[in-house]
Amino acid sequence: MKPVMRILANLLAIFTVAAAGLGGAVAQQPSRPASFAVPDQEPVRFPEQIKTSFYLPLRDGVRLAVDLYQPAVGGKAAPGRFPVVWHHTFDRRTRGEAPTNAVVGTEPGLTKYGYVVAVVERRGLGASFGERRGYNDRVEAQDAYEVNEWLAAQPWSNGNVGIVGCSNTGAAAMHAITMRPPHLKAAFVGCFAWDTYDWTLRGGLFAQWGTGVTRTLEQDMQALPVDGDETKTLLRQAAEEHQKSTDLATLWRGIPYRDGYSPLTASRFWSEGSIAAYADQMRQSGVALYIIGGWHDDLRKDGLVAFRNWSSGKVKITIGPWMHCQSDGVDMFSEMKRFFDFHLKGVDNGIMAEAPIRYFTVNAPAGQEWKSASTWPLPEAKPTAYHLAPRGRLLPAQGGGATAFKVSQNVDCPPPVSAAQRSGPFAQPCVNAAAASLFVTPQLTQDTEVTGHPVADIWVSADATDANIFVYLEDIAPDGTATTLTDGRQRASLRKVVQPPYDNLGLPWRRSYKEDVQLLVPGAPVRMQFDLFPVSYVFKKGHRIRVSVTGADYRERDRAQQNPAVTITIRDTKKMPSTVALPIAKRG
């Protein structure tokens, strides 16, 4: 495993493409999809590069570790002023070691084309001093403001600054924008959370995500020291300070509701740590935004919501058949360079005249996978309701009955999906058919494209005061092989739907305040509405569409075994229709 992947595994437990059920197949993504990227033709201006590292002191005396990469001539920094691109990261060791399919990590290569690049470790991480108060909090955001403006004021800077990031560093970049630094002009980011509560406790369930960088003193001592600290004396001092940082697992578990107040941060941290709370400030910043996402990443909806809430004409988004912070088959370095050339150098390369949305449709005919759009959701993707009818049928009309199942104590993915594929930083949804209630269409008579956000609108009851509901969308091949495409989840007691405080793409949204809790009355049906992660996928002729429902998921972080097992009943009647609406974009 490459170093950057090990670091991400420590930071976030996210997901690997896996699917099971009838045959337990793993969803395959194309290794080299047709690229839309425009090859960069600019010759290298500065073959040489020099790198220095140092501590940058902040307003409160905390020192951040900085690696500075500059264009060079004859072994010395090239004269002149250059635009600056920087990364507010958690580990400077990953620069230059990022895999070629990564969204970020190759930015030091920009020095060849007349950029200065800075890689800055956040406070409480790496060789930087200080302690972490939370996760992407206002202290970090203020740090980002100071770093950005310091970079803009240096003699080798022309004052135009851009920022990059993906995953937690993508969130750090977005929080930098919320502070509206005057010299920040553009951001190239991927796989970040728009609403931190919905990222961490999606549907009210603490599932699959890691809880940030928590390292021992010995692990921190493996960080990269700055120049002049070869004995790691300063690094040890910094590492000792890190041990005082807030434990994120404790922080998050202490505030199970969106309005929760944490004494660890003396704030309502879900609001403080969510860029959604600063949507107006981000729009007012005027920063141009390029978002990267993947159909196999849990943060793909967040990027689309950010796109809809940004200023028109200042935002682009690309979504490929990728996992977290990957970009297989696309020259993302060239995309990044083109974006920054336009916004930081004023190069009229046409990038902002191109369609603002580019997305990859899995299973589309060869050469037609990449598509463009100007709005999202797609106007042509019409929601089509499929009923969860009795006897395992997925029908266009009511089935007129009920389906009951017990919550299984064993929800692990069955063979042949390996243990390695079910764990680590990319663990994806997988359905154990023996532990699920299954609803399947007849064989499709024509190819059917689903592009957008499936929405579950179901009536359920349970013989308990609360229940967790997980819904999965799957493709069933003629040989019975199941491929899990997307999933959604919701705790019944937090089912109350309200008007969102931002544009949520027209999807149901739950405030999830403590006062919104509505316990179940055993046996009494309630309506639950929630969206599944978006997809763009072609179900082939002869295949079947399957919707699977469970009461547990192997990725749940805090799942409690219930004895006796809870029985959940799904109803589908005229008065209580249970459906999953699929955004059908094209048939045939």
mmCIF file with all atom_site columns, N, CA and C in Angstrom, residues 101-134:
data_model
loop_
_atom_site.group_PDB
_atom_site.id
_atom_site.type_symbol
_atom_site.label_atom_id
_atom_site.label_alt_id
_atom_site.label_comp_id
_atom_site.label_asym_id
_atom_site.label_entity_id
_atom_site.label_seq_id
_atom_site.pdbx_PDB_ins_code
_atom_site.Cartn_x
_atom_site.Cartn_y
_atom_site.Cartn_z
_atom_site.occupancy
_atom_site.B_iso_or_equiv
_atom_site.pdbx_formal_charge
_atom_site.auth_seq_id
_atom_site.auth_comp_id
_atom_site.auth_asym_id
_atom_site.auth_atom_id
_atom_site.pdbx_PDB_model_num
ATOM 1   N N  . ASN A 1 101 ? -3.256  8.371  -9.923  1.00 0.00 ? 101 ASN A N  1
ATOM 2   C CA . ASN A 1 101 ? -4.695  8.516  -10.098 1.00 0.00 ? 101 ASN A CA 1
ATOM 3   C C  . ASN A 1 101 ? -5.322  9.351  -8.991  1.00 0.00 ? 101 ASN A C  1
ATOM 4   N N  . ALA A 1 102 ? -4.504  9.989  -8.142  1.00 0.00 ? 102 ALA A N  1
ATOM 5   C CA . ALA A 1 102 ? -5.037  10.771 -7.038  1.00 0.00 ? 102 ALA A CA 1
ATOM 6   C C  . ALA A 1 102 ? -5.514  12.134 -7.523  1.00 0.00 ? 102 ALA A C  1
ATOM 7   N N  . VAL A 1 103 ? -6.510  12.683 -6.815  1.00 0.00 ? 103 VAL A N  1
ATOM 8   C CA . VAL A 1 103 ? -7.023  14.008 -7.155  1.00 0.00 ? 103 VAL A CA 1
ATOM 9   C C  . VAL A 1 103 ? -5.989  15.076 -6.831  1.00 0.00 ? 103 VAL A C  1
ATOM 10  N N  . VAL A 1 104 ? -5.349  14.965 -5.680  1.00 0.00 ? 104 VAL A N  1
ATOM 11  C CA . VAL A 1 104 ? -4.325  15.929 -5.279  1.00 0.00 ? 104 VAL A CA 1
ATOM 12  C C  . VAL A 1 104 ? -3.091  15.162 -4.826  1.00 0.00 ? 104 VAL A C  1
ATOM 13  N N  . GLY A 1 105 ? -2.012  15.891 -4.621  1.00 0.00 ? 105 GLY A N  1
ATOM 14  C CA . GLY A 1 105 ? -0.761  15.288 -4.195  1.00 0.00 ? 105 GLY A CA 1
ATOM 15  C C  . GLY A 1 105 ? 0.367   15.533 -5.178  1.00 0.00 ? 105 GLY A C  1
ATOM 16  N N  . THR A 1 106 ? 0.007   15.904 -6.404  1.00 0.00 ? 106 THR A N  1
ATOM 17  C CA . THR A 1 106 ? 1.016   16.181 -7.432  1.00 0.00 ? 106 THR A CA 1
ATOM 18  C C  . THR A 1 106 ? 1.236   17.680 -7.636  1.00 0.00 ? 106 THR A C  1
ATOM 19  N N  . GLU A 1 107 ? 0.615   18.504 -6.776  1.00 0.00 ? 107 GLU A N  1
ATOM 20  C CA . GLU A 1 107 ? 0.686   19.956 -6.990  1.00 0.00 ? 107 GLU A CA 1
ATOM 21  C C  . GLU A 1 107 ? 2.102   20.527 -6.981  1.00 0.00 ? 107 GLU A C  1
ATOM 22  N N  . PRO A 1 108 ? 3.112   19.923 -6.281  1.00 0.00 ? 108 PRO A N  1
ATOM 23  C CA . PRO A 1 108 ? 4.461   20.489 -6.408  1.00 0.00 ? 108 PRO A CA 1
ATOM 24  C C  . PRO A 1 108 ? 4.972   20.540 -7.837  1.00 0.00 ? 108 PRO A C  1
ATOM 25  N N  . GLY A 1 109 ? 4.414   19.700 -8.724  1.00 0.00 ? 109 GLY A N  1
ATOM 26  C CA . GLY A 1 109 ? 4.813   19.738 -10.120 1.00 0.00 ? 109 GLY A CA 1
ATOM 27  C C  . GLY A 1 109 ? 4.459   21.029 -10.834 1.00 0.00 ? 109 GLY A C  1
ATOM 28  N N  . LEU A 1 110 ? 3.612   21.837 -10.236 1.00 0.00 ? 110 LEU A N  1
ATOM 29  C CA . LEU A 1 110 ? 3.235   23.116 -10.844 1.00 0.00 ? 110 LEU A CA 1
ATOM 30  C C  . LEU A 1 110 ? 4.397   24.094 -10.924 1.00 0.00 ? 110 LEU A C  1
ATOM 31  N N  . THR A 1 111 ? 5.456   23.869 -10.133 1.00 0.00 ? 111 THR A N  1
ATOM 32  C CA . THR A 1 111 ? 6.591   24.798 -10.196 1.00 0.00 ? 111 THR A CA 1
ATOM 33  C C  . THR A 1 111 ? 7.215   24.819 -11.581 1.00 0.00 ? 111 THR A C  1
ATOM 34  N N  . LYS A 1 112 ? 7.086   23.723 -12.323 1.00 0.00 ? 112 LYS A N  1
ATOM 35  C CA . LYS A 1 112 ? 7.654   23.672 -13.680 1.00 0.00 ? 112 LYS A CA 1
ATOM 36  C C  . LYS A 1 112 ? 7.016   24.705 -14.602 1.00 0.00 ? 112 LYS A C  1
ATOM 37  N N  . TYR A 1 113 ? 5.821   25.141 -14.242 1.00 0.00 ? 113 TYR A N  1
ATOM 38  C CA . TYR A 1 113 ? 5.061   26.050 -15.105 1.00 0.00 ? 113 TYR A CA 1
ATOM 39  C C  . TYR A 1 113 ? 4.893   27.437 -14.486 1.00 0.00 ? 113 TYR A C  1
ATOM 40  N N  . GLY A 1 114 ? 5.754   27.758 -13.523 1.00 0.00 ? 114 GLY A N  1
ATOM 41  C CA . GLY A 1 114 ? 5.746   29.111 -12.983 1.00 0.00 ? 114 GLY A CA 1
ATOM 42  C C  . GLY A 1 114 ? 4.796   29.322 -11.828 1.00 0.00 ? 114 GLY A C  1
ATOM 43  N N  . TYR A 1 115 ? 4.718   28.366 -10.931 1.00 0.00 ? 115 TYR A N  1
ATOM 44  C CA . TYR A 1 115 ? 3.953   28.508 -9.688  1.00 0.00 ? 115 TYR A CA 1
ATOM 45  C C  . TYR A 1 115 ? 4.881   28.255 -8.509  1.00 0.00 ? 115 TYR A C  1
ATOM 46  N N  . VAL A 1 116 ? 4.556   28.870 -7.378  1.00 0.00 ? 116 VAL A N  1
ATOM 47  C CA . VAL A 1 116 ? 5.137   28.490 -6.100  1.00 0.00 ? 116 VAL A CA 1
ATOM 48  C C  . VAL A 1 116 ? 4.101   27.639 -5.383  1.00 0.00 ? 116 VAL A C  1
ATOM 49  N N  . VAL A 1 117 ? 4.541   26.563 -4.755  1.00 0.00 ? 117 VAL A N  1
ATOM 50  C CA . VAL A 1 117 ? 3.629   25.642 -4.080  1.00 0.00 ? 117 VAL A CA 1
ATOM 51  C C  . VAL A 1 117 ? 4.034   25.511 -2.618  1.00 0.00 ? 117 VAL A C  1
ATOM 52  N N  . ALA A 1 118 ? 3.059   25.614 -1.734  1.00 0.00 ? 118 ALA A N  1
ATOM 53  C CA . ALA A 1 118 ? 3.297   25.441 -0.298  1.00 0.00 ? 118 ALA A CA 1
ATOM 54  C C  . ALA A 1 118 ? 2.439   24.297 0.232   1.00 0.00 ? 118 ALA A C  1
ATOM 55  N N  . VAL A 1 119 ? 3.048   23.429 1.015   1.00 0.00 ? 119 VAL A N  1
ATOM 56  C CA . VAL A 1 119 ? 2.336   22.340 1.681   1.00 0.00 ? 119 VAL A CA 1
ATOM 57  C C  . VAL A 1 119 ? 2.466   22.585 3.180   1.00 0.00 ? 119 VAL A C  1
ATOM 58  N N  . VAL A 1 120 ? 1.340   22.808 3.833   1.00 0.00 ? 120 VAL A N  1
ATOM 59  C CA . VAL A 1 120 ? 1.326   23.261 5.222   1.00 0.00 ? 120 VAL A CA 1
ATOM 60  C C  . VAL A 1 120 ? 0.571   22.256 6.085   1.00 0.00 ? 120 VAL A C  1
ATOM 61  N N  . GLU A 1 121 ? 1.234   21.740 7.116   1.00 0.00 ? 121 GLU A N  1
ATOM 62  C CA . GLU A 1 121 ? 0.558   20.832 8.037   1.00 0.00 ? 121 GLU A CA 1
ATOM 63  C C  . GLU A 1 121 ? -0.286  21.619 9.033   1.00 0.00 ? 121 GLU A C  1
ATOM 64  N N  . ARG A 1 122 ? -1.509  21.164 9.229   1.00 0.00 ? 122 ARG A N  1
ATOM 65  C CA . ARG A 1 122 ? -2.423  21.841 10.130  1.00 0.00 ? 122 ARG A CA 1
ATOM 66  C C  . ARG A 1 122 ? -1.957  21.714 11.579  1.00 0.00 ? 122 ARG A C  1
ATOM 67  N N  . ARG A 1 123 ? -2.405  22.629 12.407  1.00 0.00 ? 123 ARG A N  1
ATOM 68  C CA . ARG A 1 123 ? -2.002  22.606 13.816  1.00 0.00 ? 123 ARG A CA 1
ATOM 69  C C  . ARG A 1 123 ? -2.403  21.271 14.455  1.00 0.00 ? 123 ARG A C  1
ATOM 70  N N  . GLY A 1 124 ? -1.505  20.781 15.306  1.00 0.00 ? 124 GLY A N  1
ATOM 71  C CA . GLY A 1 124 ? -1.769  19.521 15.976  1.00 0.00 ? 124 GLY A CA 1
ATOM 72  C C  . GLY A 1 124 ? -1.483  18.299 15.141  1.00 0.00 ? 124 GLY A C  1
ATOM 73  N N  . LEU A 1 125 ? -0.892  18.485 13.952  1.00 0.00 ? 125 LEU A N  1
ATOM 74  C CA . LEU A 1 125 ? -0.654  17.359 13.039  1.00 0.00 ? 125 LEU A CA 1
ATOM 75  C C  . LEU A 1 125 ? 0.753   17.439 12.459  1.00 0.00 ? 125 LEU A C  1
ATOM 76  N N  . GLY A 1 126 ? 1.327   16.275 12.116  1.00 0.00 ? 126 GLY A N  1
ATOM 77  C CA . GLY A 1 126 ? 2.643   16.248 11.508  1.00 0.00 ? 126 GLY A CA 1
ATOM 78  C C  . GLY A 1 126 ? 3.689   16.885 12.400  1.00 0.00 ? 126 GLY A C  1
ATOM 79  N N  . ALA A 1 127 ? 4.471   17.792 11.823  1.00 0.00 ? 127 ALA A N  1
ATOM 80  C CA . ALA A 1 127 ? 5.497   18.492 12.599  1.00 0.00 ? 127 ALA A CA 1
ATOM 81  C C  . ALA A 1 127 ? 5.010   19.825 13.135  1.00 0.00 ? 127 ALA A C  1
ATOM 82  N N  . SER A 1 128 ? 3.775   20.187 12.833  1.00 0.00 ? 128 SER A N  1
ATOM 83  C CA . SER A 1 128 ? 3.228   21.456 13.336  1.00 0.00 ? 128 SER A CA 1
ATOM 84  C C  . SER A 1 128 ? 2.959   21.373 14.832  1.00 0.00 ? 128 SER A C  1
ATOM 85  N N  . PHE A 1 129 ? 3.081   22.494 15.480  1.00 0.00 ? 129 PHE A N  1
ATOM 86  C CA . PHE A 1 129 ? 2.813   22.567 16.914  1.00 0.00 ? 129 PHE A CA 1
ATOM 87  C C  . PHE A 1 129 ? 1.307   22.735 17.148  1.00 0.00 ? 129 PHE A C  1
ATOM 88  N N  . GLY A 1 130 ? 0.928   22.781 18.395  1.00 0.00 ? 130 GLY A N  1
ATOM 89  C CA . GLY A 1 130 ? -0.455  23.035 18.766  1.00 0.00 ? 130 GLY A CA 1
ATOM 90  C C  . GLY A 1 130 ? -1.241  21.756 18.970  1.00 0.00 ? 130 GLY A C  1
ATOM 91  N N  . GLU A 1 131 ? -2.475  21.931 19.362  1.00 0.00 ? 131 GLU A N  1
ATOM 92  C CA . GLU A 1 131 ? -3.383  20.815 19.567  1.00 0.00 ? 131 GLU A CA 1
ATOM 93  C C  . GLU A 1 131 ? -4.672  21.058 18.809  1.00 0.00 ? 131 GLU A C  1
ATOM 94  N N  . ARG A 1 132 ? -5.311  19.972 18.399  1.00 0.00 ? 132 ARG A N  1
ATOM 95  C CA . ARG A 1 132 ? -6.548  20.087 17.632  1.00 0.00 ? 132 ARG A CA 1
ATOM 96  C C  . ARG A 1 132 ? -7.715  20.229 18.597  1.00 0.00 ? 132 ARG A C  1
ATOM 97  N N  . ARG A 1 133 ? -8.494  21.248 18.351  1.00 0.00 ? 133 ARG A N  1
ATOM 98  C CA . ARG A 1 133 ? -9.677  21.468 19.173  1.00 0.00 ? 133 ARG A CA 1
ATOM 99  C C  . ARG A 1 133 ? -10.864 20.656 18.674  1.00 0.00 ? 133 ARG A C  1
ATOM 100 N N  . GLY A 1 134 ? -10.885 20.403 17.390  1.00 0.00 ? 134 GLY A N  1
ATOM 101 C CA . GLY A 1 134 ? -11.990 19.661 16.792  1.00 0.00 ? 134 GLY A CA 1
ATOM 102 C C  . GLY A 1 134 ? -11.579 19.193 15.418  1.00 0.00 ? 134 GLY A C  1
#
